[in-house]
Coordinates of C-alpha atoms in Angstrom, one line a residue:
Chain A
M840 CA 0.0 0.0 0.0
T841 CA 1.8 3.1 -1.2
E842 CA -0.8 5.9 -0.9
G843 CA -1.9 6.3 2.7
S844 CA -4.8 3.9 2.9
D845 CA -6.9 1.5 0.9
D846 CA -9.7 4.0 0.6
I847 CA -7.3 6.7 -0.7
Q848 CA -6.0 4.2 -3.3
A849 CA -9.5 3.3 -4.3
L850 CA -10.4 7.1 -4.5
I851 CA -7.4 7.7 -6.8
A852 CA -8.3 4.8 -9.0
Q853 CA -12.0 6.0 -9.3
I854 CA -10.9 9.6 -10.2
A855 CA -8.3 8.3 -12.7
R856 CA -11.2 6.8 -14.7
L857 CA -12.8 10.1 -15.3
P858 CA -12.4 11.7 -18.8
G859 CA -9.2 13.8 -19.1
L860 CA -7.7 12.4 -15.9
G861 CA -5.1 9.7 -15.4
P862 CA -3.2 8.2 -12.4
R863 CA -0.9 11.2 -12.0
S864 CA -3.5 13.9 -12.1
A865 CA -5.8 11.8 -9.9
R866 CA -3.1 11.7 -7.2
R867 CA -2.7 15.5 -7.4
V868 CA -6.5 16.0 -7.1
V869 CA -6.8 13.6 -4.2
L870 CA -3.9 15.2 -2.3
A871 CA -5.4 18.7 -2.9
L872 CA -8.8 17.4 -1.6
I873 CA -7.2 15.8 1.5
R874 CA -5.6 19.1 2.3
R875 CA -9.0 20.7 2.1
R876 CA -10.7 17.7 3.7
T877 CA -12.9 19.5 6.3
G878 CA -13.9 22.2 3.8
Q879 CA -14.2 21.5 0.1
M880 CA -13.8 17.7 0.2
A881 CA -16.7 17.1 2.5
Q882 CA -18.9 19.6 0.5
L883 CA -17.9 18.0 -2.8
A884 CA -18.8 14.5 -1.5
Q885 CA -22.2 15.7 -0.3
L886 CA -22.9 17.6 -3.5
M887 CA -21.9 14.5 -5.6
A888 CA -24.2 12.3 -3.6
T889 CA -27.1 14.8 -4.0
V890 CA -26.6 15.1 -7.8
A891 CA -26.2 11.3 -8.2
E892 CA -29.5 10.8 -6.4
H893 CA -31.6 13.6 -7.9
S894 CA -30.4 13.8 -11.6
R895 CA -32.5 12.3 -14.2
E896 CA -32.9 12.5 -18.0
C897 CA -35.9 14.5 -19.3
I898 CA -38.4 12.0 -20.6
R899 CA -39.1 14.4 -23.5
C900 CA -35.8 15.8 -24.7
G901 CA -33.0 13.8 -23.0
N902 CA -31.6 16.9 -21.2
I903 CA -30.4 16.4 -17.6
G904 CA -32.5 17.8 -14.8
E905 CA -34.1 16.9 -11.5
S906 CA -37.7 16.1 -12.6
D907 CA -39.3 14.0 -15.3
L908 CA -39.4 17.2 -17.4
C909 CA -36.2 19.3 -17.6
P910 CA -36.5 23.1 -16.8
I911 CA -36.6 23.9 -20.5
C912 CA -39.4 21.4 -21.4
A913 CA -41.3 22.6 -18.3
D914 CA -41.1 26.2 -19.3
P915 CA -44.1 27.1 -21.6
R916 CA -42.2 30.2 -23.0
R917 CA -39.8 27.8 -24.7
A918 CA -42.6 26.3 -26.8
N919 CA -42.0 28.7 -29.7
G920 CA -42.1 26.1 -32.5
E921 CA -38.3 25.7 -32.8
L922 CA -36.7 22.4 -32.0
C923 CA -32.9 22.2 -31.8
V924 CA -31.4 18.7 -32.3
V925 CA -28.0 18.1 -30.5
E926 CA -25.7 15.1 -30.2
D927 CA -25.0 15.5 -26.5
V928 CA -26.1 17.3 -23.3
A929 CA -22.8 19.1 -23.4
D930 CA -23.8 20.6 -26.7
L931 CA -27.1 21.7 -25.2
W932 CA -25.3 23.4 -22.4
A933 CA -23.0 25.2 -24.9
L934 CA -26.0 26.5 -26.8
E935 CA -27.7 27.6 -23.6
R936 CA -24.6 29.5 -22.6
G937 CA -24.8 31.3 -26.0
R938 CA -28.3 32.5 -25.0
A939 CA -29.3 32.9 -28.7
F940 CA -31.8 30.0 -28.9
R941 CA -35.2 30.3 -27.1
G942 CA -36.9 27.1 -28.3
R943 CA -36.7 23.5 -27.1
Y944 CA -34.1 20.7 -27.6
H945 CA -33.8 17.1 -28.6
V946 CA -30.7 15.2 -27.4
L947 CA -29.8 12.3 -29.6
G948 CA -27.1 10.9 -27.3
G949 CA -24.7 10.2 -30.1
T950 CA -24.5 9.9 -33.9
L951 CA -25.4 7.2 -36.4
S952 CA -22.6 4.6 -36.6
A953 CA -22.7 1.3 -38.5
L954 CA -19.5 0.2 -36.8
D955 CA -20.9 0.7 -33.2
E956 CA -24.3 -0.6 -34.3
V957 CA -26.0 2.7 -33.5
G958 CA -29.1 3.0 -35.8
P959 CA -32.0 5.5 -35.9
D960 CA -33.8 3.6 -33.1
Q961 CA -30.9 3.8 -30.7
L962 CA -30.8 7.6 -31.2
G963 CA -34.6 8.0 -30.7
I964 CA -35.1 9.5 -34.2
P965 CA -38.6 8.0 -34.5
R966 CA -39.4 9.8 -31.2
L967 CA -38.0 13.0 -32.6
I968 CA -40.3 12.8 -35.7
G969 CA -43.2 12.1 -33.4
R970 CA -42.4 15.3 -31.4
V971 CA -42.3 17.4 -34.5
A972 CA -46.0 16.5 -35.2
E973 CA -47.2 16.4 -31.5
E974 CA -45.7 19.7 -30.5
G975 CA -46.5 21.7 -33.6
I976 CA -42.8 22.3 -34.5
S977 CA -42.3 24.7 -37.4
E978 CA -38.5 24.6 -37.6
V979 CA -36.0 21.8 -36.8
I980 CA -32.4 23.2 -36.3
L981 CA -29.8 20.4 -36.7
A982 CA -27.0 21.6 -34.4
L983 CA -24.8 18.6 -34.9
N984 CA -21.0 18.6 -34.8
A985 CA -19.3 19.5 -38.1
T986 CA -17.8 16.0 -38.2
V987 CA -18.4 13.2 -40.8
E988 CA -20.6 11.3 -38.2
G989 CA -22.5 14.5 -37.2
Q990 CA -23.2 15.5 -40.8
T991 CA -24.3 11.9 -41.8
T992 CA -26.8 11.9 -39.0
A993 CA -28.0 15.4 -40.0
H994 CA -28.6 14.3 -43.5
Y995 CA -30.5 11.2 -42.3
I996 CA -32.8 13.3 -40.1
A997 CA -33.4 15.9 -42.8
E998 CA -34.5 13.1 -45.2
A999 CA -36.7 11.5 -42.6
L1000 CA -38.4 14.9 -42.0
E1001 CA -39.0 15.5 -45.8
G1002 CA -42.7 15.8 -46.6
T1003 CA -43.8 16.8 -43.0
G1004 CA -43.8 20.4 -44.0
V1005 CA -41.3 21.4 -41.3
T1006 CA -38.4 23.7 -42.2
V1007 CA -35.0 21.9 -41.5
T1008 CA -32.0 24.1 -41.0
G1009 CA -28.4 23.7 -39.9
L1010 CA -25.8 25.9 -38.2
A1011 CA -24.0 28.4 -40.4
Q1012 CA -20.4 27.4 -41.3
G1013 CA -17.7 30.1 -41.4
V1014 CA -15.0 32.0 -39.7
P1015 CA -15.3 31.8 -35.8
I1016 CA -15.6 35.2 -34.0
G1017 CA -12.0 36.3 -33.3
G1018 CA -10.7 33.7 -35.8
E1019 CA -7.6 34.5 -37.9
L1020 CA -7.8 33.3 -41.5
D1021 CA -4.1 32.2 -41.4
Y1022 CA -4.9 29.6 -38.7
L1023 CA -8.2 28.3 -40.2
D1024 CA -8.3 25.0 -42.1
D1025 CA -9.0 25.1 -45.9
G1026 CA -12.4 23.6 -45.5
T1027 CA -13.6 26.3 -43.2
I1028 CA -12.2 29.0 -45.5
S1029 CA -13.9 27.6 -48.6
A1030 CA -17.2 27.2 -46.7
A1031 CA -17.0 30.8 -45.5
L1032 CA -16.3 32.0 -49.0
R1033 CA -19.1 30.1 -50.6
A1034 CA -21.6 31.4 -48.0
R1035 CA -20.3 35.0 -48.2
R1036 CA -22.9 37.7 -47.5
R1037 CA -23.4 41.3 -48.6
L1038 CA -22.3 43.8 -45.9
Chain B
M967 CA -29.5 28.3 -15.0
T968 CA -27.7 26.7 -17.9
E969 CA -26.6 23.4 -16.6
G970 CA -29.5 21.2 -15.5
S971 CA -29.9 22.4 -11.8
D972 CA -28.3 24.5 -9.2
D973 CA -26.6 21.5 -7.6
I974 CA -25.1 20.5 -11.0
Q975 CA -23.8 24.0 -11.5
A976 CA -22.3 24.0 -7.9
L977 CA -20.7 20.6 -8.5
I978 CA -19.1 21.9 -11.8
A979 CA -17.8 25.0 -9.9
Q980 CA -16.3 22.8 -7.1
I981 CA -14.6 20.4 -9.6
A982 CA -13.3 23.3 -11.7
R983 CA -11.3 24.5 -8.6
L984 CA -9.3 21.2 -8.4
P985 CA -5.7 21.3 -9.7
G986 CA -5.4 20.7 -13.4
L987 CA -9.1 21.2 -14.1
G988 CA -11.1 24.1 -15.4
P989 CA -14.7 24.9 -16.3
R990 CA -14.6 23.0 -19.5
S991 CA -13.0 19.8 -18.2
A992 CA -15.2 20.0 -15.0
R993 CA -18.3 20.0 -17.2
R994 CA -17.0 16.9 -19.1
V995 CA -16.3 15.2 -15.8
V996 CA -19.8 16.0 -14.3
L997 CA -21.6 14.8 -17.5
A998 CA -19.6 11.5 -17.4
L999 CA -20.4 11.1 -13.7
I1000 CA -24.2 11.8 -14.3
R1001 CA -24.2 9.2 -17.0
R1002 CA -22.8 6.7 -14.4
R1003 CA -24.9 8.2 -11.6
T1004 CA -26.2 4.9 -10.1
G1005 CA -22.7 3.2 -10.3
Q1006 CA -19.5 5.1 -10.2
M1007 CA -20.9 8.5 -9.1
A1008 CA -22.6 7.2 -5.9
Q1009 CA -19.5 5.1 -5.1
L1010 CA -17.2 8.0 -5.6
A1011 CA -19.3 10.3 -3.4
Q1012 CA -19.3 7.7 -0.6
L1013 CA -15.5 7.1 -0.9
M1014 CA -14.8 10.8 -0.9
A1015 CA -16.9 11.3 2.3
T1016 CA -15.0 8.4 4.0
V1017 CA -11.6 9.7 3.0
A1018 CA -12.5 13.2 4.1
E1019 CA -13.6 11.9 7.5
H1020 CA -10.8 9.4 8.2
S1021 CA -7.7 11.0 6.6
R1022 CA -5.3 12.7 9.0
E1023 CA -1.7 13.8 9.0
C1024 CA 0.8 11.6 10.8
I1025 CA 1.8 13.5 13.9
R1026 CA 5.4 12.3 13.5
C1027 CA 6.2 12.6 9.8
G1028 CA 3.4 14.5 8.1
N1029 CA 2.4 11.7 5.8
I1030 CA -1.4 11.1 5.2
G1031 CA -3.0 8.1 6.9
E1032 CA -5.9 7.1 8.9
S1033 CA -4.4 7.1 12.4
D1034 CA -2.2 9.4 14.5
L1035 CA 0.8 7.5 13.2
C1036 CA 0.9 6.7 9.4
P1037 CA 1.5 3.0 8.3
I1038 CA 5.2 3.8 7.8
C1039 CA 5.8 5.3 11.2
A1040 CA 3.7 2.5 12.8
D1041 CA 5.9 -0.2 11.2
P1042 CA 8.9 -1.0 13.4
R1043 CA 10.7 -2.5 10.5
R1044 CA 11.0 1.0 8.9
A1045 CA 13.1 2.2 11.9
N1046 CA 16.4 1.5 10.1
G1047 CA 18.2 4.7 11.0
E1048 CA 17.5 6.4 7.7
L1049 CA 15.3 9.4 7.4
C1050 CA 14.2 10.8 4.0
V1051 CA 13.2 14.4 3.9
V1052 CA 10.6 15.3 1.2
E1053 CA 8.8 18.5 0.3
D1054 CA 5.3 17.0 -0.2
V1055 CA 3.2 13.8 0.4
A1056 CA 3.2 13.4 -3.4
D1057 CA 7.0 13.0 -3.3
L1058 CA 6.7 10.5 -0.5
W1059 CA 4.2 8.4 -2.6
A1060 CA 6.6 8.6 -5.6
L1061 CA 9.5 7.3 -3.5
E1062 CA 7.3 4.5 -2.1
R1063 CA 6.3 3.5 -5.6
G1064 CA 10.0 3.1 -6.3
R1065 CA 10.3 0.6 -3.5
A1066 CA 14.0 1.4 -3.0
F1067 CA 13.8 3.2 0.4
R1068 CA 13.0 1.2 3.5
G1069 CA 13.5 3.9 6.2
R1070 CA 11.1 6.6 7.4
Y1071 CA 10.1 10.0 6.1
H1072 CA 9.8 13.6 7.1
V1073 CA 7.4 15.7 5.1
L1074 CA 8.2 19.5 5.1
G1075 CA 5.0 20.6 3.4
G1076 CA 6.9 23.1 1.2
T1077 CA 10.2 24.9 0.8
L1078 CA 11.8 27.9 2.5
S1079 CA 10.5 31.1 0.8
A1080 CA 11.2 34.6 2.0
L1081 CA 8.5 35.9 -0.5
D1082 CA 5.8 33.7 1.0
E1083 CA 7.1 34.2 4.5
V1084 CA 7.8 30.4 4.9
G1085 CA 10.7 30.1 7.4
P1086 CA 12.3 27.0 9.2
D1087 CA 9.5 27.0 11.8
Q1088 CA 6.7 26.8 9.3
L1089 CA 8.4 23.8 7.7
G1090 CA 8.9 22.1 11.0
I1091 CA 12.7 22.0 10.6
P1092 CA 13.3 22.3 14.4
R1093 CA 11.0 19.2 14.8
L1094 CA 13.1 17.4 12.1
I1095 CA 16.3 18.1 14.1
G1096 CA 14.6 16.8 17.2
R1097 CA 13.6 13.6 15.4
V1098 CA 17.2 13.0 14.3
A1099 CA 18.3 12.9 18.0
E1100 CA 15.2 11.1 19.4
E1101 CA 15.0 8.3 16.8
G1102 CA 18.7 7.6 16.6
I1103 CA 18.9 8.5 12.9
S1104 CA 22.3 7.8 11.3
E1105 CA 21.5 9.2 7.8
V1106 CA 19.3 12.0 6.6
I1107 CA 18.5 11.8 2.8
L1108 CA 17.4 15.2 1.4
A1109 CA 15.1 14.1 -1.4
L1110 CA 14.0 17.6 -2.3
N1111 CA 13.2 18.8 -5.8
A1112 CA 16.1 19.9 -8.0
T1113 CA 14.7 23.4 -8.1
V1114 CA 16.3 26.6 -6.7
E1115 CA 13.8 26.5 -3.7
G1116 CA 14.3 22.8 -3.1
Q1117 CA 18.1 23.1 -3.1
T1118 CA 18.1 26.2 -0.9
T1119 CA 16.0 24.3 1.6
A1120 CA 18.3 21.3 1.4
H1121 CA 21.4 23.5 2.1
Y1122 CA 19.7 25.1 5.1
I1123 CA 18.8 21.7 6.6
A1124 CA 22.3 20.3 5.9
E1125 CA 23.8 23.3 7.8
A1126 CA 21.4 22.9 10.6
L1127 CA 22.4 19.3 11.0
E1128 CA 26.1 20.1 11.0
G1129 CA 27.9 18.9 14.2
T1130 CA 25.1 16.4 15.1
G1131 CA 27.2 13.6 13.7
V1132 CA 24.5 12.4 11.3
T1133 CA 25.4 11.7 7.6
V1134 CA 23.5 14.0 5.3
T1135 CA 23.0 12.9 1.7
G1136 CA 21.1 14.0 -1.4
L1137 CA 19.7 12.2 -4.4
A1138 CA 22.2 11.6 -7.3
Q1139 CA 21.8 13.8 -10.3
G1140 CA 22.3 12.4 -13.8
V1141 CA 20.6 11.0 -16.8
P1142 CA 17.1 9.5 -16.1
I1143 CA 16.6 5.8 -17.0
G1144 CA 15.5 5.7 -20.7
G1145 CA 16.6 9.3 -21.1
E1146 CA 18.1 10.4 -24.4
L1147 CA 21.1 12.8 -24.2
D1148 CA 19.9 14.8 -27.1
Y1149 CA 16.7 15.8 -25.2
L1150 CA 18.4 16.6 -21.8
D1151 CA 19.1 20.1 -20.6
D1152 CA 22.7 21.3 -20.4
G1153 CA 22.7 21.4 -16.6
T1154 CA 21.7 17.7 -16.3
I1155 CA 24.3 16.6 -18.8
S1156 CA 27.1 18.6 -17.0
A1157 CA 26.0 17.1 -13.6
A1158 CA 26.0 13.6 -15.0
L1159 CA 29.4 14.1 -16.5
R1160 CA 30.9 15.5 -13.3
A1161 CA 29.5 12.6 -11.3
R1162 CA 30.6 10.0 -13.8
R1163 CA 31.5 6.6 -12.4
R1164 CA 33.8 3.7 -13.4
L1165 CA 31.8 0.8 -15.1

C-alpha cells in the first residue's frame, strides 16, 4: 500500500477513470482534496451524492434535470415552434450559454454509426419525428457537430423529415468570432467564402 | 441556469477548482459522472466522504494516513536509522512506488521562501532536528526537488544538522533511466558528466 490507505488508493483509482484524468493527475487531485478535507472535500462528497440521487434524464428531450421534465421542457415560454437537435447534453449546455436560442431541444445521445451498431432507433429518431408532429414544430435546427458522423446523422434526419412540411436548418459554417484566417483549415475558409454575404 | 440544476452547477464549480481542471473539463467530468450516476458516481461520493472523514496527517512525519501514526511510522521494520526528507506527500508516494527506500520520512510541506514568509519554523525544521536525535537517525537523505527553492532548503537543513554527527546525503543527479542525451538540458548533462562513475 503506497498511498496512505486502501480508501485513498480506491479514490485515486476512481478519479483516474474520469475523462481527461489519469493516475498522476488523480493523485494530485486527491492530495489537494485531502488538504481541504474539512472544507471542500466534505462539501464535494455531499454535492456529488445529491446530484447522483436527484439527476435524471428529461423524458421528452433527454436533457439532464431533477424532474421528469427538464427546466426547458417545463417552461411554456420555450414552446416557440423551434426544435434544436444536438448530439449530447454538453452541446445543449454550450448552446444555452450562448443565450441565442429560445426554443426546445432534442438530445440524440450520439450519432449514427454502423461500426458501433447505432441506428436511428438507438438515437430516438422516430421519437424526434413524433415530437415534430405532436408539439406543432415549425423549424428543426440540426445543431450537430461538423464531423463526418454528425453530418451523416444530420442528412438522415433531414431526409426523414421530408414531406412533413417542417423547415429543416443547420448551423452556419464560417469563420469563428475572433478567428484568424491564417490559422483556419482550408475547408472552413472555402465554406465561409461560398456562404459569403453582402455587408 | 444553464446546466440542469443549481446542484449540478455548484458541482461543476467545485470540480473546476481542483488542480489541473477548469470549467470545460469540469463540465465533461460532471456529465460523465451523471451518465454513471447509479454506479461510479454514488460510489465516488461515498468514498470521498469516507476519506474526508478518516484521513489525517501523521503526527510524526506529516504523511497522510488514517491514524495518529501513518502506516510507515507505525511499522517498526521501517526504523532502520534512515530518514528521508521530502517537500510533499506526493513526493513520499513517488519514493514509495520506487520501493528502494526502507526507512522513514519527514514531510516538510513546502520549501523555504522569503517571499511567501515560509521560514524554518513553518516547515517544522526544528522538529526534524529533534527527530534525528530522538529516533537515533544515522543518515538524513534530502530528497528535495532539484529546483532553486528545493536546493536552498536542502542547504539550510544540511547546515542545521552540522555537528550532530548524522550523515546528510542528497539524491544523485544524472541521466534519467531511458533518457536520451539529445533531449536533456545542459545542466543535467554537466551534472551527469561531473558525477561519472567507473563501469
